[in-house]
Coordinates of C-alpha atoms in Angstrom, one line a residue:
M1 CA -50.5 175.6 -67.7
R2 CA -49.2 175.1 -71.2
S3 CA -52.6 174.9 -72.8
T4 CA -55.8 177.0 -72.5
H5 CA -58.1 174.5 -74.3
K6 CA -59.0 170.9 -73.5
N7 CA -57.4 168.3 -75.6
T8 CA -58.3 164.8 -76.7
W9 CA -55.5 162.5 -77.7
A10 CA -55.0 160.0 -80.4
A11 CA -52.2 157.4 -80.3
T12 CA -49.5 157.1 -82.9
Q13 CA -46.6 154.7 -82.8
I14 CA -43.4 156.1 -84.0
R15 CA -39.9 154.7 -84.2
F16 CA -37.5 156.0 -81.7
P17 CA -33.3 157.1 -81.8
T18 CA -30.0 157.0 -78.4
Y19 CA -26.9 158.0 -76.6
L20 CA -23.9 156.3 -75.1
E21 CA -21.3 157.2 -72.7
S22 CA -22.0 158.8 -69.3
P23 CA -22.1 162.6 -69.2
H24 CA -21.1 164.5 -66.1
I25 CA -24.4 165.0 -64.5
L26 CA -25.6 165.4 -61.0
T27 CA -26.2 162.1 -59.3
E28 CA -25.3 161.2 -55.7
N29 CA -22.0 159.8 -56.7
T30 CA -20.9 162.7 -58.9
I31 CA -21.9 165.1 -56.3
F32 CA -19.6 163.4 -53.8
D33 CA -16.8 163.5 -56.4
A34 CA -17.4 167.3 -56.6
V35 CA -17.2 167.6 -52.8
R36 CA -13.9 165.8 -52.7
G37 CA -11.8 168.2 -54.6
T38 CA -19.0 167.8 -58.7
V39 CA -49.6 168.9 -79.8
T40 CA -58.1 170.9 -84.7
G41 CA -57.6 168.2 -86.5
R42 CA -58.8 164.6 -86.7
P43 CA -56.8 161.7 -85.3
Y44 CA -53.9 160.9 -87.5
W45 CA -51.1 158.3 -87.6
T46 CA -47.6 159.3 -88.6
H47 CA -44.2 157.7 -88.8
R48 CA -41.6 160.3 -88.3
V49 CA -38.2 160.5 -90.0
V50 CA -35.4 161.2 -87.6
S51 CA -32.4 163.3 -88.3
L52 CA -29.3 162.7 -86.3
T53 CA -27.4 165.7 -87.6
D54 CA -28.8 168.6 -85.6
D55 CA -26.5 169.5 -82.8
T56 CA -29.4 171.3 -81.0
C57 CA -31.5 168.1 -80.5
V58 CA -31.6 165.0 -78.4
S59 CA -32.2 161.9 -80.5
G60 CA -32.1 158.1 -80.5
H61 CA -32.0 155.6 -83.3
D62 CA -33.1 151.9 -83.1
L63 CA -32.5 152.2 -79.3
S64 CA -33.0 149.3 -77.0
V65 CA -32.8 149.8 -73.2
G66 CA -32.7 147.5 -70.3
Y67 CA -30.4 145.7 -67.9
E68 CA -30.0 142.4 -69.8
R69 CA -29.5 142.0 -73.5
N70 CA -32.1 139.2 -73.7
N71 CA -34.6 141.2 -71.6
E72 CA -35.1 144.5 -73.3
L73 CA -37.6 146.9 -71.6
L74 CA -37.9 149.1 -74.7
A75 CA -36.7 147.8 -78.0
N76 CA -35.8 149.4 -81.3
I77 CA -37.3 152.8 -80.6
S78 CA -36.3 156.1 -82.4
F79 CA -37.0 159.7 -81.5
E80 CA -35.9 163.3 -81.8
F81 CA -36.6 166.0 -79.2
K82 CA -36.1 169.6 -80.2
P83 CA -35.1 172.8 -78.2
G84 CA -38.0 174.3 -76.3
E85 CA -39.9 171.0 -76.2
I86 CA -41.3 169.4 -73.1
I87 CA -41.7 165.6 -73.5
A88 CA -43.7 163.6 -71.0
I89 CA -43.5 159.8 -70.8
N90 CA -46.4 157.9 -69.2
G91 CA -46.9 154.2 -68.6
A92 CA -47.2 151.4 -66.1
S93 CA -44.6 150.8 -63.5
G94 CA -41.6 148.6 -64.6
I95 CA -42.2 149.2 -68.3
G96 CA -38.9 151.0 -68.9
K97 CA -39.6 154.7 -68.4
T98 CA -36.9 155.3 -65.8
T99 CA -34.5 153.0 -67.6
L100 CA -34.9 155.1 -70.8
L101 CA -34.3 158.3 -68.7
R102 CA -31.2 156.8 -67.1
T103 CA -29.9 155.8 -70.6
L104 CA -30.4 159.3 -71.9
A105 CA -28.5 160.5 -68.8
G106 CA -25.6 158.3 -69.6
L107 CA -26.0 156.3 -66.4
L108 CA -26.8 153.1 -68.4
N109 CA -25.3 152.1 -71.8
P110 CA -28.0 151.2 -74.4
L111 CA -28.3 147.5 -75.2
N112 CA -28.5 148.4 -78.9
G113 CA -28.6 151.5 -81.1
E114 CA -27.3 154.9 -80.3
V115 CA -28.1 158.2 -78.6
E116 CA -27.0 161.7 -79.5
I117 CA -27.1 164.5 -77.1
F118 CA -26.7 167.8 -79.0
G119 CA -24.8 166.0 -81.7
K120 CA -22.5 164.1 -79.5
S121 CA -22.6 160.6 -78.0
K122 CA -21.6 162.1 -74.6
G123 CA -23.2 165.1 -73.0
A124 CA -20.8 167.7 -71.8
R125 CA -20.5 168.5 -68.1
G126 CA -23.3 170.8 -67.1
E127 CA -25.5 170.2 -70.2
I128 CA -27.7 167.7 -68.5
G129 CA -29.7 168.3 -65.3
Y130 CA -31.0 165.0 -63.9
I131 CA -33.7 164.8 -61.2
P132 CA -33.9 161.1 -60.3
Q133 CA -36.6 159.5 -58.2
R134 CA -34.2 159.2 -55.2
L135 CA -33.0 162.8 -55.8
G136 CA -29.3 162.2 -55.3
L137 CA -28.9 164.8 -52.6
I138 CA -26.2 164.9 -50.0
R139 CA -28.1 164.3 -46.8
H140 CA -25.6 165.7 -44.3
A141 CA -25.1 168.9 -46.4
S142 CA -27.2 172.0 -46.3
V143 CA -29.8 173.1 -48.8
Y144 CA -27.4 175.8 -49.9
H145 CA -24.5 173.5 -50.5
N146 CA -26.6 171.0 -52.5
V147 CA -28.0 173.7 -54.8
M148 CA -24.6 175.3 -55.1
L149 CA -23.3 172.0 -56.6
G150 CA -25.9 172.4 -59.4
A151 CA -24.7 176.0 -60.0
K152 CA -21.1 174.8 -60.2
A153 CA -21.9 171.9 -62.5
G154 CA -23.2 174.5 -65.0
H155 CA -20.2 176.8 -64.6
T156 CA -17.0 174.7 -64.8
S157 CA -14.4 177.4 -65.6
E158 CA -13.7 177.8 -61.9
W159 CA -14.5 175.2 -59.2
F160 CA -13.1 176.7 -56.0
P161 CA -13.6 179.0 -54.4
F162 CA -17.3 179.3 -55.3
S163 CA -17.8 182.3 -57.6
S164 CA -20.2 185.2 -56.8
K165 CA -22.2 184.3 -59.9
C166 CA -22.7 180.8 -58.6
K167 CA -23.8 182.2 -55.2
V168 CA -26.4 184.4 -56.9
L169 CA -27.7 181.5 -59.0
T170 CA -27.9 179.3 -55.9
I171 CA -29.9 181.9 -53.8
E172 CA -32.2 182.7 -56.7
A173 CA -33.0 179.0 -57.3
I174 CA -33.6 178.3 -53.6
E175 CA -36.0 181.3 -53.5
S176 CA -37.8 180.1 -56.6
V177 CA -38.9 176.9 -54.9
G178 CA -39.8 178.7 -51.6
L179 CA -37.0 177.4 -49.4
S180 CA -35.2 180.6 -48.4
H181 CA -35.9 179.9 -44.8
K182 CA -34.2 176.5 -45.0
L183 CA -31.0 177.8 -46.6
R184 CA -28.6 176.3 -44.0
T185 CA -30.8 173.3 -43.0
P186 CA -29.3 169.8 -43.6
I187 CA -31.2 167.8 -46.2
R188 CA -31.8 165.0 -43.6
K189 CA -34.0 167.4 -41.6
L190 CA -36.3 168.2 -44.5
S191 CA -39.6 166.6 -45.4
G192 CA -39.8 164.5 -48.6
G193 CA -41.5 167.3 -50.5
Q194 CA -38.9 169.8 -49.4
Q195 CA -36.1 167.6 -50.5
R196 CA -37.7 167.3 -53.9
R197 CA -37.9 171.1 -54.1
V198 CA -34.2 171.2 -53.4
A199 CA -33.5 168.8 -56.2
V200 CA -35.5 171.0 -58.6
A201 CA -33.6 174.1 -57.3
R202 CA -30.3 172.3 -57.9
T203 CA -31.3 171.8 -61.6
L204 CA -32.5 175.4 -62.0
A205 CA -29.2 176.7 -60.7
Q206 CA -27.3 174.5 -63.1
K207 CA -29.1 176.0 -66.1
P208 CA -28.8 172.9 -68.3
R209 CA -29.7 172.5 -71.9
L210 CA -31.5 169.2 -71.2
I211 CA -33.6 168.4 -68.1
L212 CA -34.4 164.7 -67.3
A213 CA -36.9 164.5 -64.5
D214 CA -38.3 161.3 -63.0
E215 CA -41.6 161.9 -61.1
F216 CA -40.1 165.2 -60.0
L217 CA -43.5 166.5 -58.7
A218 CA -44.2 163.6 -56.3
E219 CA -44.8 164.4 -52.6
L220 CA -45.7 168.0 -53.3
D221 CA -48.9 169.6 -52.1
E222 CA -51.1 171.1 -54.9
E223 CA -50.1 174.7 -54.3
T224 CA -46.4 174.0 -54.2
L225 CA -46.7 171.5 -57.1
N226 CA -48.2 174.2 -59.3
A227 CA -45.6 176.8 -58.4
V228 CA -42.6 174.5 -58.9
M229 CA -44.0 173.1 -62.1
Q230 CA -44.5 176.6 -63.5
K231 CA -40.9 177.6 -62.5
V232 CA -39.5 174.7 -64.5
L233 CA -41.7 175.2 -67.5
D234 CA -40.8 178.9 -67.6
Y235 CA -37.1 178.0 -67.5
V236 CA -37.5 175.6 -70.5
R237 CA -39.3 178.2 -72.5
E238 CA -37.0 181.1 -71.7
S239 CA -33.8 179.1 -72.2
N240 CA -35.0 177.0 -75.2
A241 CA -33.9 173.9 -73.3
I242 CA -35.3 170.4 -73.7
M243 CA -37.2 168.6 -70.9
V244 CA -37.9 164.9 -70.8
L245 CA -40.0 163.9 -67.8
V246 CA -41.5 160.6 -66.5
E247 CA -45.0 161.4 -65.1
H248 CA -47.5 158.7 -63.9
D249 CA -50.3 161.3 -63.7
F250 CA -51.8 161.3 -67.2
E251 CA -53.8 164.6 -66.7
R252 CA -50.8 166.4 -65.3
A253 CA -48.6 165.1 -68.2
T254 CA -51.0 166.5 -70.8
Q255 CA -51.0 169.8 -69.0
M256 CA -47.3 170.1 -68.9
A257 CA -46.1 168.5 -72.2
D258 CA -45.8 169.6 -75.8
R259 CA -45.5 166.0 -76.7
L260 CA -46.8 163.0 -74.8
F261 CA -45.6 159.4 -75.1
T262 CA -46.7 156.2 -73.5
A263 CA -44.5 153.2 -72.9
E264 CA -46.2 149.8 -73.7
D265 CA -45.3 146.4 -75.2
N266 CA -41.6 147.3 -75.4
K267 CA -42.4 150.3 -77.6
L268 CA -42.7 154.0 -77.2
V269 CA -46.0 155.4 -78.6
E270 CA -46.6 159.1 -79.2
I271 CA -50.1 160.4 -78.4
F272 CA -51.0 163.3 -80.6
P273 CA -53.3 166.1 -79.2
M274 CA -56.4 167.5 -81.0
E275 CA -58.9 170.2 -80.1
D276 CA -62.3 168.9 -79.1
E277 CA -64.0 171.1 -81.7
I278 CA -63.1 170.6 -85.3
D279 CA -63.3 173.5 -87.7
E280 CA -65.4 172.7 -90.7

């Protein structure tokens, strides 16, 4: 777990920042393209000033997201996420959490405002690892082949034949989620929880600078959930990456995240942690 003490949380609304064109990330469609030739203190309230100049950060400014310009799900939000941070977004269904994630991923254009991914409006191929709710796996292909696509997305200097480095990354990632015995098994023959572990392994093999994960721990039993969660958290710490995750389980979100946000009333509200005991 990321914290050894119990936290209480106080809500703080902040303005949020955005990002524009679609990066080359792993979705079902881009994978098929690849196959074809892919935070004791007391409660406090703060308005944060956002810098859009740091090319190590993921930021948005006056960002509005949604599917129709007159029906924004989140409106005029601004934010800055820094290397090594794990950001969790909590909130009711249909409030715009997934839509924000998809906008950061470049799968949706913002309705207003702008996003920057490491100083650019477009994430470079391999920089973003995306784990969508529907996973984006190739159902007829094996576990090995799906995870290999992640390794290749992070190493674009050579595409074919698969390099020995990519093969090592693939095997290591599969082992890390406990699926070595399913190496050659087609995705369609796996359980929902096993398929989710494959999607996590694909992202770990990719070694991205930014991980976007939408309910990525769903369908996992408690033992597997803890093991997979720790693998991902270790990767973020060791590689100084950024992780933004949508998580409906509030307790789990507080355990995982350095920063916790809730989506409500078309805004993104940051919830600041404080220790239960206050030093006098």
